[in-house]
Amino acid sequence: MAAADAVAAGQSSGAAVRIEGLTKQFGRSKAVDDVSLDIDPGSFFTLLGPSGSGKTTTLMMVAGFVHPTAGEIFVGGRPVAGLPPQERQLGMVFQNYAVFPHLTVFQNIAFPLEVRRTPGADIRRRVGEMLELVRLSGYEQRLPRQLSGGEQQRVALARALVFRPRVLLMDEPLAALDKNLRTHMQGELKQIQQRLHVTVVYVTHDQEEALTMSDRLAVMNQGRVVQVGTPGELYEAPASLFAARFLGESSFIAGTVVDAGDGSAARMRTGAGVELSGRAASPLRVGQAVLAGIRPEKFLVDGAPAAGMNHSPGRVTGAVYAGDTTRYTVDIGAGEAVTVKLQNQMRARTRAAGDAMALSWHPAETVLFPAEAAAHGG
Amino acid sequence: MAADGAGAAAPIVGTTPDQIAEARDRRRHLLLLAPPAILLVFIFVYPVLGLLGQSVYKDGITLRFYQRLFAEPVYLDVLWLTFRTAATVTLLCLVLGYPLAYVLVGLPARLQRLLLIVVVLPFFVSLIVRTYAWMVLLGRLGLVNELLRKLSLIAEPLPLLYSTTGALIGMTYALLPFMVLTAFSVMKGIDGGLVRAAHSLGAGRWQAFRKIFLPLSMPGIAGGMILVFIMSLGFFITPRLMGGPSDLMIAMLIEHEVELTLNWPFASALAAVLLLVTLVGFFAYSRLVRLERMFEGTR
Ligand SMILES: Nc1ncnc2c1ncn2[C@@H]1O[C@H](COP(=O)(O)OP(=O)(O)OP(=O)(O)O)[C@@H](O)[C@H]1O
Ligand SMILES: [Mg+2]
């Protein structure tokens, strides 16, 4: 990718973005409530959350289209909350592309350079590089209505990058594309971001997209940041019931704390009388009602009982074959069921409803959440 | 005819039963147009043809009414004056109407609806009544002159009424809503996200307006201007009541020929020329409005 290298050479690397106590109130409700984030320069950072959780509002405050009720935003150490959008020098890709319908592809991409009064020869060269980068060379004279959705999206991306912003903001840029094209564009986006070392702040409600593309991500709920971390941290160690439910799949077993441990390791007893060890998501006390969350792929079946593992007998009540894996619903007594996902390897014995299935799993892969959080957390 | 068409089309390569059915549907749809078409023939085409016939017939076919129209300078002068007045009114409507529509589009929905009602409210009152109201305001002892005199801005009352100024004020007032509504409807269709995108790409307010909003609102400007222009060409009551003796519009001339001179053929010739000019205007209008479609996603 010669074009990318040429562009990268002219690109100052990404800027750090810091958000402090950012709040936006619409009438009496807070769309964004005291959000603070530290985004490393050159990293891919994602805001993930359900509809209405305040992702767009947060991004729009960074872009300058929504005025914060409180809080400050720093880009490269400089406070920008008081600046209008055009003075923030941030690239932005909108969900509906917002490609100018009366301008050709070339004119669209040249737009940011023209408003900056860049000389014509430079404009031609840099637009050419961008077209090559997003693989639209030869489309210069087309109007947006002659382009497919994916092509329009790439024009929007090239246009947002051509003036070499140090931060690129994207609000669900791929949501309108079909599944195949979306996967393809995810790869291209990530590749371009790594080439240009631009800081990306990305909004999505697609958890798979967030997990595969981000260096770090923030899970938002009801205007607040619930948890920030790498995809691995968020998936393996969700800090709240909401994060565990929203990102990936979990089974939850209800019980009460029998040993609060040293703050992180705790023991609980399930309704069926089985004792489990796990990591406490937040400090627990003995007798407290808790839910133990376990990802479906963490279960081992029919192994020899190993010391230090959690164990539970179980009985298969349902099996769904999904090609590479089979998902079993397993009754573990006292009316509780867990989902177990097993690879369909040669050795794996297929089980039918009614078969017994002894489960074991590691305490490090068991997270204990206070149960009362369920009421308002998820 | 219908059966013939389908029968002849069938053997042609590439003509599928679907296409034949489609053609039949199209003919059926055309049938729906029949009642209004018949009505139009009676109340519009027939009188217009009669008018055209009258303009070339008096004791045998003759072009002498057209000859007179083009030979005597006064008629061409009136035609020219009509054009000039229409053009001035159009420009005034643009200068006043475009910013008004622009402000309207930016308002919150409730206020916008309210002000739109204010814009169309005058249509509920007869134009004659509204014109008389203006005359009360603009007369030598009218509100405007009195106010200016009280403020010592003028010593003598301004000739606001019975003058070209009066005609222009009255016509601009009467036609402004058409400009505002046409421009507004086009502006309303412009995606606000585009202007925001322009800002995010570094464009200031003026640049975003000039490079994005203005070109996208062009169909509204063009449409509104042509609409106002065509309507002012035929304006009659307002210039007659509010204009001066020299503000003779072609429509007033026609009325004069019909009512006083009783020279129907000549009035018909004048009307035919006005009709021709108006038709040219409409043609230009339809061409420009097609521009609008260029900006849409599909064609
Ligand atoms: N201009 C506004 N006026 C009033 N309320 C608003 C406004 N914009 C957003 N909100 C509210 O703020 C909350 C957050 O909205 P926001 O658009 O940021 O959500 P989001 O996380 O981007 O959701 P989605 O995934 O559906 O795009 C919502 O409850 C929304 O109704
Ligand atoms: Mg959103």
JSON list of N, CA and C in Angstrom, two decimals, chain B residues 6 21 75 85 89 102 105 112 189 194 214 234 247-248 252 262 270 299:
[
{"chain": "B", "resi": 6, "resn": "ALA", "atom": "N", "xyz": [-50.13, -5.33, -28.38]},
{"chain": "B", "resi": 6, "resn": "ALA", "atom": "CA", "xyz": [-49.62, -6.48, -27.67]},
{"chain": "B", "resi": 6, "resn": "ALA", "atom": "C", "xyz": [-49.24, -7.59, -28.65]},
{"chain": "B", "resi": 21, "resn": "ALA", "atom": "N", "xyz": [-47.65, -7.01, -20.02]},
{"chain": "B", "resi": 21, "resn": "ALA", "atom": "CA", "xyz": [-48.59, -6.70, -18.93]},
{"chain": "B", "resi": 21, "resn": "ALA", "atom": "C", "xyz": [-48.34, -5.29, -18.41]},
{"chain": "B", "resi": 75, "resn": "TYR", "atom": "N", "xyz": [-46.93, 49.55, -27.54]},
{"chain": "B", "resi": 75, "resn": "TYR", "atom": "CA", "xyz": [-47.25, 48.20, -27.07]},
{"chain": "B", "resi": 75, "resn": "TYR", "atom": "C", "xyz": [-45.99, 47.42, -26.68]},
{"chain": "B", "resi": 85, "resn": "THR", "atom": "N", "xyz": [-40.83, 45.12, -14.75]},
{"chain": "B", "resi": 85, "resn": "THR", "atom": "CA", "xyz": [-41.50, 45.09, -13.45]},
{"chain": "B", "resi": 85, "resn": "THR", "atom": "C", "xyz": [-41.46, 43.67, -12.89]},
{"chain": "B", "resi": 89, "resn": "VAL", "atom": "N", "xyz": [-39.70, 42.66, -9.42]},
{"chain": "B", "resi": 89, "resn": "VAL", "atom": "CA", "xyz": [-40.47, 42.02, -8.35]},
{"chain": "B", "resi": 89, "resn": "VAL", "atom": "C", "xyz": [-39.83, 40.68, -7.99]},
{"chain": "B", "resi": 102, "resn": "TYR", "atom": "N", "xyz": [-34.79, 30.71, 4.87]},
{"chain": "B", "resi": 102, "resn": "TYR", "atom": "CA", "xyz": [-33.61, 30.16, 5.54]},
{"chain": "B", "resi": 102, "resn": "TYR", "atom": "C", "xyz": [-33.79, 30.21, 7.06]},
{"chain": "B", "resi": 105, "resn": "VAL", "atom": "N", "xyz": [-36.45, 27.61, 8.21]},
{"chain": "B", "resi": 105, "resn": "VAL", "atom": "CA", "xyz": [-35.99, 26.22, 8.23]},
{"chain": "B", "resi": 105, "resn": "VAL", "atom": "C", "xyz": [-35.19, 25.93, 9.51]},
{"chain": "B", "resi": 112, "resn": "GLN", "atom": "N", "xyz": [-41.87, 27.09, 13.77]},
{"chain": "B", "resi": 112, "resn": "GLN", "atom": "CA", "xyz": [-41.86, 27.01, 12.31]},
{"chain": "B", "resi": 112, "resn": "GLN", "atom": "C", "xyz": [-43.27, 26.88, 11.75]},
{"chain": "B", "resi": 189, "resn": "GLY", "atom": "N", "xyz": [-35.88, 19.93, 2.63]},
{"chain": "B", "resi": 189, "resn": "GLY", "atom": "CA", "xyz": [-35.42, 18.62, 2.19]},
{"chain": "B", "resi": 189, "resn": "GLY", "atom": "C", "xyz": [-33.91, 18.45, 2.25]},
{"chain": "B", "resi": 194, "resn": "LEU", "atom": "N", "xyz": [-25.52, 17.31, 6.32]},
{"chain": "B", "resi": 194, "resn": "LEU", "atom": "CA", "xyz": [-24.52, 17.71, 5.33]},
{"chain": "B", "resi": 194, "resn": "LEU", "atom": "C", "xyz": [-23.80, 18.98, 5.77]},
{"chain": "B", "resi": 214, "resn": "LEU", "atom": "N", "xyz": [-26.24, 26.53, -0.15]},
{"chain": "B", "resi": 214, "resn": "LEU", "atom": "CA", "xyz": [-26.71, 27.34, -1.27]},
{"chain": "B", "resi": 214, "resn": "LEU", "atom": "C", "xyz": [-26.88, 26.51, -2.55]},
{"chain": "B", "resi": 234, "resn": "GLY", "atom": "N", "xyz": [-48.60, 38.46, -15.43]},
{"chain": "B", "resi": 234, "resn": "GLY", "atom": "CA", "xyz": [-50.04, 38.63, -15.64]},
{"chain": "B", "resi": 234, "resn": "GLY", "atom": "C", "xyz": [-50.71, 39.48, -14.58]},
{"chain": "B", "resi": 247, "resn": "ASP", "atom": "N", "xyz": [-47.30, 53.14, -15.03]},
{"chain": "B", "resi": 247, "resn": "ASP", "atom": "CA", "xyz": [-47.02, 51.73, -14.70]},
{"chain": "B", "resi": 247, "resn": "ASP", "atom": "C", "xyz": [-48.05, 50.82, -15.36]},
{"chain": "B", "resi": 248, "resn": "LEU", "atom": "N", "xyz": [-47.98, 50.82, -16.67]},
{"chain": "B", "resi": 248, "resn": "LEU", "atom": "CA", "xyz": [-48.96, 50.06, -17.43]},
{"chain": "B", "resi": 248, "resn": "LEU", "atom": "C", "xyz": [-48.42, 48.65, -17.68]},
{"chain": "B", "resi": 252, "resn": "MET", "atom": "N", "xyz": [-53.19, 45.05, -17.94]},
{"chain": "B", "resi": 252, "resn": "MET", "atom": "CA", "xyz": [-54.06, 46.22, -17.85]},
{"chain": "B", "resi": 252, "resn": "MET", "atom": "C", "xyz": [-54.45, 46.70, -19.25]},
{"chain": "B", "resi": 262, "resn": "LEU", "atom": "N", "xyz": [-63.39, 47.89, -26.77]},
{"chain": "B", "resi": 262, "resn": "LEU", "atom": "CA", "xyz": [-64.16, 46.77, -27.30]},
{"chain": "B", "resi": 262, "resn": "LEU", "atom": "C", "xyz": [-63.48, 46.14, -28.51]},
{"chain": "B", "resi": 270, "resn": "LEU", "atom": "N", "xyz": [-52.86, 40.51, -27.89]},
{"chain": "B", "resi": 270, "resn": "LEU", "atom": "CA", "xyz": [-52.03, 40.84, -26.72]},
{"chain": "B", "resi": 270, "resn": "LEU", "atom": "C", "xyz": [-51.96, 39.65, -25.76]},
{"chain": "B", "resi": 299, "resn": "ARG", "atom": "N", "xyz": [-33.20, 8.25, -9.63]},
{"chain": "B", "resi": 299, "resn": "ARG", "atom": "CA", "xyz": [-33.65, 9.21, -10.62]},
{"chain": "B", "resi": 299, "resn": "ARG", "atom": "C", "xyz": [-35.05, 8.95, -11.04]}
]
